[in-house]
mmCIF file of C-alpha atoms and ligand atoms in Angstrom:
data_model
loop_
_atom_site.group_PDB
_atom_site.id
_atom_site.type_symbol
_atom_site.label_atom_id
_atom_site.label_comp_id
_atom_site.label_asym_id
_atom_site.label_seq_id
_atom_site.Cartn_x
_atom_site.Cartn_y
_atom_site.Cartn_z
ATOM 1 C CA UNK A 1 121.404 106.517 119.928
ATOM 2 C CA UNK A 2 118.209 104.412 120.172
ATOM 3 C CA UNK A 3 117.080 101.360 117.579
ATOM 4 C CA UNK A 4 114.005 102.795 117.039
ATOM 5 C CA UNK A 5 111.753 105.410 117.983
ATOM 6 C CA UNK A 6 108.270 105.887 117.523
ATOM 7 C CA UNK A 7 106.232 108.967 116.705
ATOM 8 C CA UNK A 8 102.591 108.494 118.466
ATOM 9 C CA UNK A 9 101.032 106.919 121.169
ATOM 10 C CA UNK A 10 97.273 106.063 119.759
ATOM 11 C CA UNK A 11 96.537 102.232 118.641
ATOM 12 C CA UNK A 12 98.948 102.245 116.355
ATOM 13 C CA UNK A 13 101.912 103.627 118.161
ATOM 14 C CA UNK A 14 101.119 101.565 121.236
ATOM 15 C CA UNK A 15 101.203 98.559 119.240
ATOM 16 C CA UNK A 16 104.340 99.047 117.629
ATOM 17 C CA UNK A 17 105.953 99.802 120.818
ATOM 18 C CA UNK A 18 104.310 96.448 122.111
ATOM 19 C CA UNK A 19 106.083 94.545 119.370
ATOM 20 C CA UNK A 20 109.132 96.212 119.142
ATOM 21 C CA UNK A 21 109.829 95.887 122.917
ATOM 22 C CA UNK A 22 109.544 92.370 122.940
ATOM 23 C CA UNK A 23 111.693 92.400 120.084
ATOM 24 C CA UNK A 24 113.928 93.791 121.965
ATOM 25 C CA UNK A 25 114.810 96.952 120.492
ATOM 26 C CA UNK A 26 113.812 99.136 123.561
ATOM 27 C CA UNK A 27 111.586 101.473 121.533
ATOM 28 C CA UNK A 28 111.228 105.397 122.544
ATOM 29 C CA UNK A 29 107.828 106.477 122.542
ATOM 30 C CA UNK A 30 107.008 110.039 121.988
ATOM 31 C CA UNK A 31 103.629 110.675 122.751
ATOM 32 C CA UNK A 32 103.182 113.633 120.178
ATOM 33 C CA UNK A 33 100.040 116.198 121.087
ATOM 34 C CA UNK A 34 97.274 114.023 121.799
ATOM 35 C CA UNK A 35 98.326 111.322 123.678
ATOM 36 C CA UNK A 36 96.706 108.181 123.562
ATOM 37 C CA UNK A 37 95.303 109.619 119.787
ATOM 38 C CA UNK A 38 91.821 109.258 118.966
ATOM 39 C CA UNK A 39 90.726 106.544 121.126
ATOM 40 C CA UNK A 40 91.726 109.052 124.226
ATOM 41 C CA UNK A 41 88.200 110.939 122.725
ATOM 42 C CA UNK A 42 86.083 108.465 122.580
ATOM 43 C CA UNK A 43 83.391 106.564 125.364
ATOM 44 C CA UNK A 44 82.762 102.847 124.883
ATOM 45 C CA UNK A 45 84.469 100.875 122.396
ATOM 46 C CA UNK A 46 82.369 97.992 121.231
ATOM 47 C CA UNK A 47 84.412 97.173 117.889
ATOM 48 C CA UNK A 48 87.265 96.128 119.255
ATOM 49 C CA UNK A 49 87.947 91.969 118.686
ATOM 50 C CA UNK A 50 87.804 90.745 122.644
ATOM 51 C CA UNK A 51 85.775 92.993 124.446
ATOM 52 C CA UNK A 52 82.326 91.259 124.017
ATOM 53 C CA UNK A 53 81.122 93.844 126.602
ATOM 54 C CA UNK A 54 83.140 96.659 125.309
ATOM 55 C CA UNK A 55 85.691 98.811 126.745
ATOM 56 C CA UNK A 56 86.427 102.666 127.451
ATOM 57 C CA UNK A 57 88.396 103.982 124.719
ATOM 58 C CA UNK A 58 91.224 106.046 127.263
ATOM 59 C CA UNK A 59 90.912 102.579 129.321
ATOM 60 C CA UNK A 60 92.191 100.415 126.094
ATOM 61 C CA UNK A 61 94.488 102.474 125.065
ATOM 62 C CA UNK A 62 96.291 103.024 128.338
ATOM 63 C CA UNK A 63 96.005 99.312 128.896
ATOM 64 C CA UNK A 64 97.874 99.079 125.492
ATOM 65 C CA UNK A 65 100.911 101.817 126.582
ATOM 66 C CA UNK A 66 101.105 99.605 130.405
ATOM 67 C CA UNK A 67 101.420 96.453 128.511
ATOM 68 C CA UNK A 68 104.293 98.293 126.148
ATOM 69 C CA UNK A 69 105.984 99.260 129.268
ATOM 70 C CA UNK A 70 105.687 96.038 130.568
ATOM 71 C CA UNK A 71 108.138 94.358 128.109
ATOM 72 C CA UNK A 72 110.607 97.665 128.405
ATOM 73 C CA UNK A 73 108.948 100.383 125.927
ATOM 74 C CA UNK A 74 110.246 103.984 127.151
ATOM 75 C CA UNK A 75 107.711 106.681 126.709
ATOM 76 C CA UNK A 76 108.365 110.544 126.447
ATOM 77 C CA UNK A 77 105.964 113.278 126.407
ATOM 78 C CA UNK A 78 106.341 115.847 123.767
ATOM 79 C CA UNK A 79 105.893 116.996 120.343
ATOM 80 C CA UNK A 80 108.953 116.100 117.707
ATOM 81 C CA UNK A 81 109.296 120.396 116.279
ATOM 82 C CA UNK A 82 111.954 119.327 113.536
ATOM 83 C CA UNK A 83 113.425 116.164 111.762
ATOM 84 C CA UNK A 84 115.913 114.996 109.748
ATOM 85 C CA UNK A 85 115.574 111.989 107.675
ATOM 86 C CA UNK A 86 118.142 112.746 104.911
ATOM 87 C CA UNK A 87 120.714 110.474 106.272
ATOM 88 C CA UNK A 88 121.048 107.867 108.986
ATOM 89 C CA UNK A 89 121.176 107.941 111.544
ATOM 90 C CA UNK A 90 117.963 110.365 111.374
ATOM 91 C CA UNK A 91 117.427 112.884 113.729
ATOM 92 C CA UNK A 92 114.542 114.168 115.414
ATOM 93 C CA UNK A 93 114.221 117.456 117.617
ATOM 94 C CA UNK A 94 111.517 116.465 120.223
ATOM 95 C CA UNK A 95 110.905 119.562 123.316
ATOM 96 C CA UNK A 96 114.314 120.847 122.749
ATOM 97 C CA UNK A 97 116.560 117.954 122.184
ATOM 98 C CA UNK A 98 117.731 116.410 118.969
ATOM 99 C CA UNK A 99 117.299 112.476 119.791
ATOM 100 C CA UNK A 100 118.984 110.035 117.160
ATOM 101 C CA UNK A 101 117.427 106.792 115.807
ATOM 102 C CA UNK A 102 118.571 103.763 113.274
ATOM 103 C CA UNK A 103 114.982 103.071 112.519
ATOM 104 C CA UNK A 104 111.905 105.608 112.606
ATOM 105 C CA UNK A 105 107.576 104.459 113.327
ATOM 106 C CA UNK A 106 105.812 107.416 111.827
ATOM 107 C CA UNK A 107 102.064 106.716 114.118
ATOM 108 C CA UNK A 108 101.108 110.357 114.735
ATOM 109 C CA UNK A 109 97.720 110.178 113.617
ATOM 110 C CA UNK A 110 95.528 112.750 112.039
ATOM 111 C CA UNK A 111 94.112 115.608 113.691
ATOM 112 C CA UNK A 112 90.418 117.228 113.173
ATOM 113 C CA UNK A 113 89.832 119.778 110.430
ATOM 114 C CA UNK A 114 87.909 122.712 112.064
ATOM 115 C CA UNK A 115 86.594 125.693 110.225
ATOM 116 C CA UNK A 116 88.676 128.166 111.411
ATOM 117 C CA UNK A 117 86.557 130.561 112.755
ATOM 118 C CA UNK A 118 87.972 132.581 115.915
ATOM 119 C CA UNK A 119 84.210 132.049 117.394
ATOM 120 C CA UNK A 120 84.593 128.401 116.261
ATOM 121 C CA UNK A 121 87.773 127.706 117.925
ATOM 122 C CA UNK A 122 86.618 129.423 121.567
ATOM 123 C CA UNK A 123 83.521 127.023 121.495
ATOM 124 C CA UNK A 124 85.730 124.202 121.228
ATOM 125 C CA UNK A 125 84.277 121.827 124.082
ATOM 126 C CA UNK A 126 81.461 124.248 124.534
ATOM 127 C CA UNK A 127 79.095 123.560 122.214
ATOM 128 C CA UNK A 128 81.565 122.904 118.970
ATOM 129 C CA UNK A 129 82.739 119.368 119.107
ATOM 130 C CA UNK A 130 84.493 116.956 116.970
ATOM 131 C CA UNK A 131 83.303 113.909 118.162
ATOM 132 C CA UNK A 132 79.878 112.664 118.178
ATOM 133 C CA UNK A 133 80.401 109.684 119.724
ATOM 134 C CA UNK A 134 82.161 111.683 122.899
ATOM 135 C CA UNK A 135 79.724 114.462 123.051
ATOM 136 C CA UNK A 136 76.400 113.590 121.446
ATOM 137 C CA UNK A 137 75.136 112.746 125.060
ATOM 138 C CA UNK A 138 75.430 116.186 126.211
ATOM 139 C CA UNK A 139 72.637 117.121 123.615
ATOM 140 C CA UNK A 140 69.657 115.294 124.787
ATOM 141 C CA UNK A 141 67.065 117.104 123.034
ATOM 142 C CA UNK A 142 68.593 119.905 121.663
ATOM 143 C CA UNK A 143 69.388 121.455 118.711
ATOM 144 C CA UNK A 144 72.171 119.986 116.620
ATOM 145 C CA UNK A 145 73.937 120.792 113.734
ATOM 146 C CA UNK A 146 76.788 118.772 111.712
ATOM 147 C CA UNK A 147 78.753 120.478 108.446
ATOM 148 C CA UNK A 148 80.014 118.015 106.095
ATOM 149 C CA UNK A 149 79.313 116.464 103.332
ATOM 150 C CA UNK A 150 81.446 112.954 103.922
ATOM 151 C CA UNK A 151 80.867 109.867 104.923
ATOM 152 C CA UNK A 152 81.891 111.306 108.932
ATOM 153 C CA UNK A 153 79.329 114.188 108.179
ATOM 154 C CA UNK A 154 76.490 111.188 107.919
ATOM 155 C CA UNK A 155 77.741 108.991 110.191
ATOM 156 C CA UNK A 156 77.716 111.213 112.995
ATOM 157 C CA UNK A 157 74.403 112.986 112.003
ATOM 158 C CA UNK A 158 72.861 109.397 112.143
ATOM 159 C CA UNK A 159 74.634 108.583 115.466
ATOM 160 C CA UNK A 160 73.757 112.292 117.246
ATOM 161 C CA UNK A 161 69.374 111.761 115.978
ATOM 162 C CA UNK A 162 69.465 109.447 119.303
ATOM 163 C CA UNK A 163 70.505 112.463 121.370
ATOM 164 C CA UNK A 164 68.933 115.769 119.632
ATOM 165 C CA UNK A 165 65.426 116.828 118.839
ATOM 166 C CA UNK A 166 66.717 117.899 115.540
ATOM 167 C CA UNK A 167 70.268 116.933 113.563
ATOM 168 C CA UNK A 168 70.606 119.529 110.294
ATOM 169 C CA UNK A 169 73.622 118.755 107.987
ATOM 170 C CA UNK A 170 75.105 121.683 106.754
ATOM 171 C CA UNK A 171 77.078 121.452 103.378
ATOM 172 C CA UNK A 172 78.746 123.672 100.881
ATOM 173 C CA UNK A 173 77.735 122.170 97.838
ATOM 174 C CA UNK A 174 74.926 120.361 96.530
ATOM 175 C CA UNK A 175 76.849 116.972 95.749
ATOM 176 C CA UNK A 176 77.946 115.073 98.548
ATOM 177 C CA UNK A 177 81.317 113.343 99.052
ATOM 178 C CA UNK A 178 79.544 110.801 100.946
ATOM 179 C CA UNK A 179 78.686 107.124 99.956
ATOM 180 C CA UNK A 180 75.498 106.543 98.462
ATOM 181 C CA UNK A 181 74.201 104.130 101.091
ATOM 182 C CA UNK A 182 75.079 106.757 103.877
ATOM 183 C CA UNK A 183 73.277 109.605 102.062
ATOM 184 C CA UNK A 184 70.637 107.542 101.822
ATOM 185 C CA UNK A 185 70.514 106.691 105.504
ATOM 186 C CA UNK A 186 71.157 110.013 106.459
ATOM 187 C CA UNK A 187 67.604 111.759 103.698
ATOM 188 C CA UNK A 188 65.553 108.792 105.335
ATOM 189 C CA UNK A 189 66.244 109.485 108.244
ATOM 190 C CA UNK A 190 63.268 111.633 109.514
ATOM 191 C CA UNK A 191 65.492 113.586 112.181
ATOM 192 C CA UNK A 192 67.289 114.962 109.851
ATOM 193 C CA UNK A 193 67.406 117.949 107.484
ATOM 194 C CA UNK A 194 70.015 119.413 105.172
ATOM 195 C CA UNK A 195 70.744 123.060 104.543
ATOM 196 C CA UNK A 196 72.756 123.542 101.305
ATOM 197 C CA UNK A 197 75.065 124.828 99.767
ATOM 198 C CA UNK A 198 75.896 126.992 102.917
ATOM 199 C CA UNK A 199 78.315 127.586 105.077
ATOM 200 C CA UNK A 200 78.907 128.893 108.931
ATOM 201 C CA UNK A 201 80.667 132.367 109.250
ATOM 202 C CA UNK A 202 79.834 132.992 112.507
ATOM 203 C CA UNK A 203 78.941 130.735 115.711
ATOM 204 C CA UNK A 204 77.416 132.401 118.864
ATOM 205 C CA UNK A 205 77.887 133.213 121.487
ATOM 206 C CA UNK A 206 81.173 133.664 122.438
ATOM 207 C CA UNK A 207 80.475 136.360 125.034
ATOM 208 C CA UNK A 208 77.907 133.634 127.031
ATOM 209 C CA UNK A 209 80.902 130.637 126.416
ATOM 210 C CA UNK A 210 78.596 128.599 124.930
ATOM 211 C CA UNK A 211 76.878 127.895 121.884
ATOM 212 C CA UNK A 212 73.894 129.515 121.030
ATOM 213 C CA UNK A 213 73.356 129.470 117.253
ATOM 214 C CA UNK A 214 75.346 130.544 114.458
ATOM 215 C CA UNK A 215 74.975 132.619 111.456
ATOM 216 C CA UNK A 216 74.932 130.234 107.907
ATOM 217 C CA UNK A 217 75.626 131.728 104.121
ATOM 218 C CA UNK A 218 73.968 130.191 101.143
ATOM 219 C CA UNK A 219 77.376 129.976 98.979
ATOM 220 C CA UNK A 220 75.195 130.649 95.660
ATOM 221 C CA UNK A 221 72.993 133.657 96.842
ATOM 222 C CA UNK A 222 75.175 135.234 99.245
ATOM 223 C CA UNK A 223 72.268 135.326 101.593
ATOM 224 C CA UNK A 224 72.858 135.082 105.335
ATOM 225 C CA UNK A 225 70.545 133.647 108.324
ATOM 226 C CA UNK A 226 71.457 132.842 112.028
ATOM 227 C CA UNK A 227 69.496 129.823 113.122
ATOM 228 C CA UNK A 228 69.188 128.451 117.023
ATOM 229 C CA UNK A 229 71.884 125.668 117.598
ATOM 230 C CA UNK A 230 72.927 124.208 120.807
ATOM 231 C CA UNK A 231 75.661 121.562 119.323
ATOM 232 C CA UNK A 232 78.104 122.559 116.648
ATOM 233 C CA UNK A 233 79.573 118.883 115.272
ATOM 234 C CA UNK A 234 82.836 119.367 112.648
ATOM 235 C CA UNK A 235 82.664 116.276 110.648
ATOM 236 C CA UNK A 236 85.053 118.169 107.190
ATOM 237 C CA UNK A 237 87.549 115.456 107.586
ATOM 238 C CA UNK A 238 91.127 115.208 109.168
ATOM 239 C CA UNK A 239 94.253 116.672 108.800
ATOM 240 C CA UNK A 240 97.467 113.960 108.490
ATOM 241 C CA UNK A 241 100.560 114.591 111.339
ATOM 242 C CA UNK A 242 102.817 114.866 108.526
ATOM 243 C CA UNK A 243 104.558 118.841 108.644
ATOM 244 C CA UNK A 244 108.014 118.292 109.888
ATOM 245 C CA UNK A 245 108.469 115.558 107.459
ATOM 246 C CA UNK A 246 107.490 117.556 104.432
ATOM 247 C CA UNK A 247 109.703 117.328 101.462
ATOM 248 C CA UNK A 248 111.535 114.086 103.722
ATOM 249 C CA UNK A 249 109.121 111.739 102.609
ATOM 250 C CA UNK A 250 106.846 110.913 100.086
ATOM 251 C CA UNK A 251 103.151 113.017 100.897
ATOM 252 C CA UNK A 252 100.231 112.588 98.979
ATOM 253 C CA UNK A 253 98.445 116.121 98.152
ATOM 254 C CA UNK A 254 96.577 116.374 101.086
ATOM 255 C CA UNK A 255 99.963 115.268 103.407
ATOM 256 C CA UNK A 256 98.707 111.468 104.149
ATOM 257 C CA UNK A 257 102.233 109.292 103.678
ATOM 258 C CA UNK A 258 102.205 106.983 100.640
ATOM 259 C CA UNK A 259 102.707 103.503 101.044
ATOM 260 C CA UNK A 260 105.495 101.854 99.269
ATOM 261 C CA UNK A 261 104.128 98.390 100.294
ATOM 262 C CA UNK A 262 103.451 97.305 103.847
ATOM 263 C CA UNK A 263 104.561 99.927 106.352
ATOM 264 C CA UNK A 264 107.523 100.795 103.859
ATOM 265 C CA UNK A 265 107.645 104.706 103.365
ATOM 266 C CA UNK A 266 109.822 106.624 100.794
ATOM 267 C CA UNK A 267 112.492 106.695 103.050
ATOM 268 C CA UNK A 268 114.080 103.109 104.004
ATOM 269 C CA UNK A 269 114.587 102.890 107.870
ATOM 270 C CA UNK A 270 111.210 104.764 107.911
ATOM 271 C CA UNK A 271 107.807 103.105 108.382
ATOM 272 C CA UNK A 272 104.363 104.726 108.947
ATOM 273 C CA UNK A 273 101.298 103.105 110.775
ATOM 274 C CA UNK A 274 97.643 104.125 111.402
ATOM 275 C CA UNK A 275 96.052 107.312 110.390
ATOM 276 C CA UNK A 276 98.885 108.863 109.058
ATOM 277 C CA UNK A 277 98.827 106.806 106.059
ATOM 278 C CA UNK A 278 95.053 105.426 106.312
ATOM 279 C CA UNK A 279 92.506 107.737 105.022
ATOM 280 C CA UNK A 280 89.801 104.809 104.084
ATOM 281 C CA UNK A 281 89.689 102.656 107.121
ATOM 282 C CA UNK A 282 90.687 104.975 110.282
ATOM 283 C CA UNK A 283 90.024 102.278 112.888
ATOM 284 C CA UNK A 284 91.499 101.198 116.157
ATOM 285 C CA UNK A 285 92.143 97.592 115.192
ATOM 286 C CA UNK A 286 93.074 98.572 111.875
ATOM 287 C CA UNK A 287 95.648 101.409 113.162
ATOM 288 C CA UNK A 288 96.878 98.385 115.734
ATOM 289 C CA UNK A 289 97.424 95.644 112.827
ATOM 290 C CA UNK A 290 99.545 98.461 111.039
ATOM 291 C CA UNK A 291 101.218 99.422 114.334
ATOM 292 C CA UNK A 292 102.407 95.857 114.326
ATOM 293 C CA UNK A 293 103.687 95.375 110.820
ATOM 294 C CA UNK A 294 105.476 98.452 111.056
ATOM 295 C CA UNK A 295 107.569 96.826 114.066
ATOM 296 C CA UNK A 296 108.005 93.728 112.697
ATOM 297 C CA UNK A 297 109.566 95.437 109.283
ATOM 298 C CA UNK A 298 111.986 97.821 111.880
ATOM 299 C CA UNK A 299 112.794 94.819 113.291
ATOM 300 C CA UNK A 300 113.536 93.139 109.883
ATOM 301 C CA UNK A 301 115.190 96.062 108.891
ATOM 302 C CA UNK A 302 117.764 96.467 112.176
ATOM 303 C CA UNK A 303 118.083 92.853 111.546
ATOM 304 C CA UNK A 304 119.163 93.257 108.138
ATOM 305 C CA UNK A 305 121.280 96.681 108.885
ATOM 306 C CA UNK A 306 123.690 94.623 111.403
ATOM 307 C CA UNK A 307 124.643 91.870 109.067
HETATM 308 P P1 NAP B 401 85.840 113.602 103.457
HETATM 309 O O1 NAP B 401 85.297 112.433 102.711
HETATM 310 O O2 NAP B 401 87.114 114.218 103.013
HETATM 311 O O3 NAP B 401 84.696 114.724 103.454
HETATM 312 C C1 NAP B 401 84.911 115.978 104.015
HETATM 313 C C2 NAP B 401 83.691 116.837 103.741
HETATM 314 O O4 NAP B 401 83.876 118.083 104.402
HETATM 315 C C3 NAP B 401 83.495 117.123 102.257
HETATM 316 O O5 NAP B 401 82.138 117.044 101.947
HETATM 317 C C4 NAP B 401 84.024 118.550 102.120
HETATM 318 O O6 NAP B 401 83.309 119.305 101.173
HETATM 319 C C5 NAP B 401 83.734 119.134 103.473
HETATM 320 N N1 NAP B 401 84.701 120.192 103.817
HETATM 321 C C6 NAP B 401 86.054 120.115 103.804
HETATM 322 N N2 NAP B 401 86.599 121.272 104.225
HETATM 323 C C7 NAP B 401 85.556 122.095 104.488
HETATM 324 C C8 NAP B 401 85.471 123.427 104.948
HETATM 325 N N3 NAP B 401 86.574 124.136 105.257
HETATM 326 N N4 NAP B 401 84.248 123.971 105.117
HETATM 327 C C9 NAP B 401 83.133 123.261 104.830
HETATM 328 N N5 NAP B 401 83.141 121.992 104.403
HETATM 329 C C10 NAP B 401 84.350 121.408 104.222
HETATM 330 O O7 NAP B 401 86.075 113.264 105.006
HETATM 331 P P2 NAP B 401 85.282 112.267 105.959
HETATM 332 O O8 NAP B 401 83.823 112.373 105.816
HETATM 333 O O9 NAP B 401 85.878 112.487 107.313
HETATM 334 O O10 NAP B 401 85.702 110.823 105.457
HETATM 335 C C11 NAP B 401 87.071 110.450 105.356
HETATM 336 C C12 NAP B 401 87.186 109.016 104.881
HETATM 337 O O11 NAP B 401 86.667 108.101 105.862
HETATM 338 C C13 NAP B 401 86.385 108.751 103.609
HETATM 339 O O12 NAP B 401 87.102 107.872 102.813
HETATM 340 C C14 NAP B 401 85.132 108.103 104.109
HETATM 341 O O13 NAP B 401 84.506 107.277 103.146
HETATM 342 C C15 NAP B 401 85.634 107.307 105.299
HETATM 343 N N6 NAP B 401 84.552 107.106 106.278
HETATM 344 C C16 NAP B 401 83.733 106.040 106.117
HETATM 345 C C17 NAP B 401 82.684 105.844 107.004
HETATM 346 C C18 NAP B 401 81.778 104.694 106.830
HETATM 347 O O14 NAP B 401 81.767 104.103 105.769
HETATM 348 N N7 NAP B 401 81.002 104.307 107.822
HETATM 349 C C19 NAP B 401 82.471 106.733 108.058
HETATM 350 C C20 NAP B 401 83.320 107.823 108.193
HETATM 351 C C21 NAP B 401 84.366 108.006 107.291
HETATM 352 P P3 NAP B 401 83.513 119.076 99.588
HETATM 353 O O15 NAP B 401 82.794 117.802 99.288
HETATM 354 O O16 NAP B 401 82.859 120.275 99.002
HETATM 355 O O17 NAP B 401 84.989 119.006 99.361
#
């Protein structure tokens, strides 16, 4: 039986194992798919309070799990494949084994959104990316193209005109999702150009490994093209770690938790921090703050429990 285990290893995970441990509670850390989370994608990290010359994303968040370990944090690779949170204490089914807790740290992040194309998903990491700020430097003057129509779809169109000779947002609709500012930034900028409404429904050229181009459909015509691409960029949002706790907790429609104040989930004895419950924000500090207020309210709440 453990105190408390936590479900993630990114910012926020790390940081709630930091806390715990020196609380004490000997946290279990399971490191869930992609350990280390999203900072374990990304280059230099110049956002983060402390670093004045930056720091290596993988680099600061594996200084984050040492320093976790340091004050007696265990951590355990795997994915948790089933829970139970009806009753305590709950029960989670990590690689095989069912592993039981008093207190629960929901951190596992949210994962990219891709398209879904078969050709899509076999150009992943050759040519079709997720991550602009990983992979824009592989596209030194060539031929990019981002679908979206978010604030992510601008940003990283705007970050990837350093790198390509051309950045072309693709959309689906007319209207953008994005923030007025960024749409701005993103028609000003003369690097860019927007295709709409259209979609992909077909990248090449999975027969050469690489990308090539990829054939677009104008949603109101039906019309189809192929155009020359060299980098595919997937900025059409993210997808909340929440399955195995569906119908356990309370989900918002598109599976983020809900907040019922501070790290507080539906479930008492059940907290959530970073990503998983932050769909505005999405940063590293901001995933770490939450990764500590979720310990400190375990540790209020294990407190409490053994009075
Ligand atoms: P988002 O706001 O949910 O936008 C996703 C976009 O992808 C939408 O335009 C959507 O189209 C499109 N999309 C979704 N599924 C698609 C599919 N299967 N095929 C084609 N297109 C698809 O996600 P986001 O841009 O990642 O932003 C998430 C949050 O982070 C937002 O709150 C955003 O403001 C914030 N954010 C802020 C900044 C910033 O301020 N600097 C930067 C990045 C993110 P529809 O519009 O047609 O649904």
């Amino acid at each position: 039986m453990r105190n408390l285990v936590i479900i993630g290893s990114g910012c926020a995970g790390n940081t709630a194992a930091i806390y715990a441990a020196r609380a004490q509670l000997e946290p279990l850390v399971v490191t869930g798919h992609e350990p280390g989370g999203q900072l374990s994608l990304t280059t230099l990290v110049e956002n983060f309070p402390g670093f004045p010359d930056g720091i290596d994303g993988p680099v600061l968040v594996e200084n984050m799990r040492k320093q976790a370990e340091k004050f007696g944090a265990e951590y355990r690779s795997g994915v948790v494949e089933e829970a139970d949170l009806s009753k305590r204490p709950f029960r989670l089914r990590v690689d095989g084994d069912w592993i039981e807790t008093r207190a629960l740290i929901i951190a596992s992040g949210a994962s990219t959104r891709w398209l879904g194309l078969p050709s899509e998903q076999k150009l992943i990491g050759h040519g079709v990316s997720s991550c602009a700020t990983c992979d824009g430097f592989f596209f030194r003057d060539k031929k990019i193209m981002v679908v979206g129509g978010g604030d992510s779809a601008m940003e990283e169109a705007i970050f990837l005109t350093r790198f390509g000779s051309e950045v072309v947002i693709v959309h689906r609709r007319n209207q953008f999702r994005a923030s007025k500012i960024m749409l701005e930034r993103a028609q000003r900028n003369p690097k860019i150009r927007f295709i709409t409404p259209a979609v992909i429904d077909e990248v090449f050229d999975v027969d050469k490994g690489y990308v090539t181009g990829v054939r677009l459909r104008n949603v109101e015509t039906g019309e189809t093209w192929t155009r020359q691409v060299d980098g595919l960029f997937i900025a059409i949002g993210h997808i909340p770690n929440t399955a195995v706790f569906r119908g356990q907790i309370e989900l918002d429609a598109d599976g983020y938790i809900v907040s019922k104040g501070g790290a507080r989930t539906s479930v008492p004895g059940v907290f959530h921090a970073g990503d998983v419950q932050d769909r505005v924000y999405r940063q590293a500090i901001t995933a770490a703050a939450a990764g500590c207020m979720a310990a400190i309210e375990a540790e209020r709440f294990l407190e409490a429990e053994s009075h």
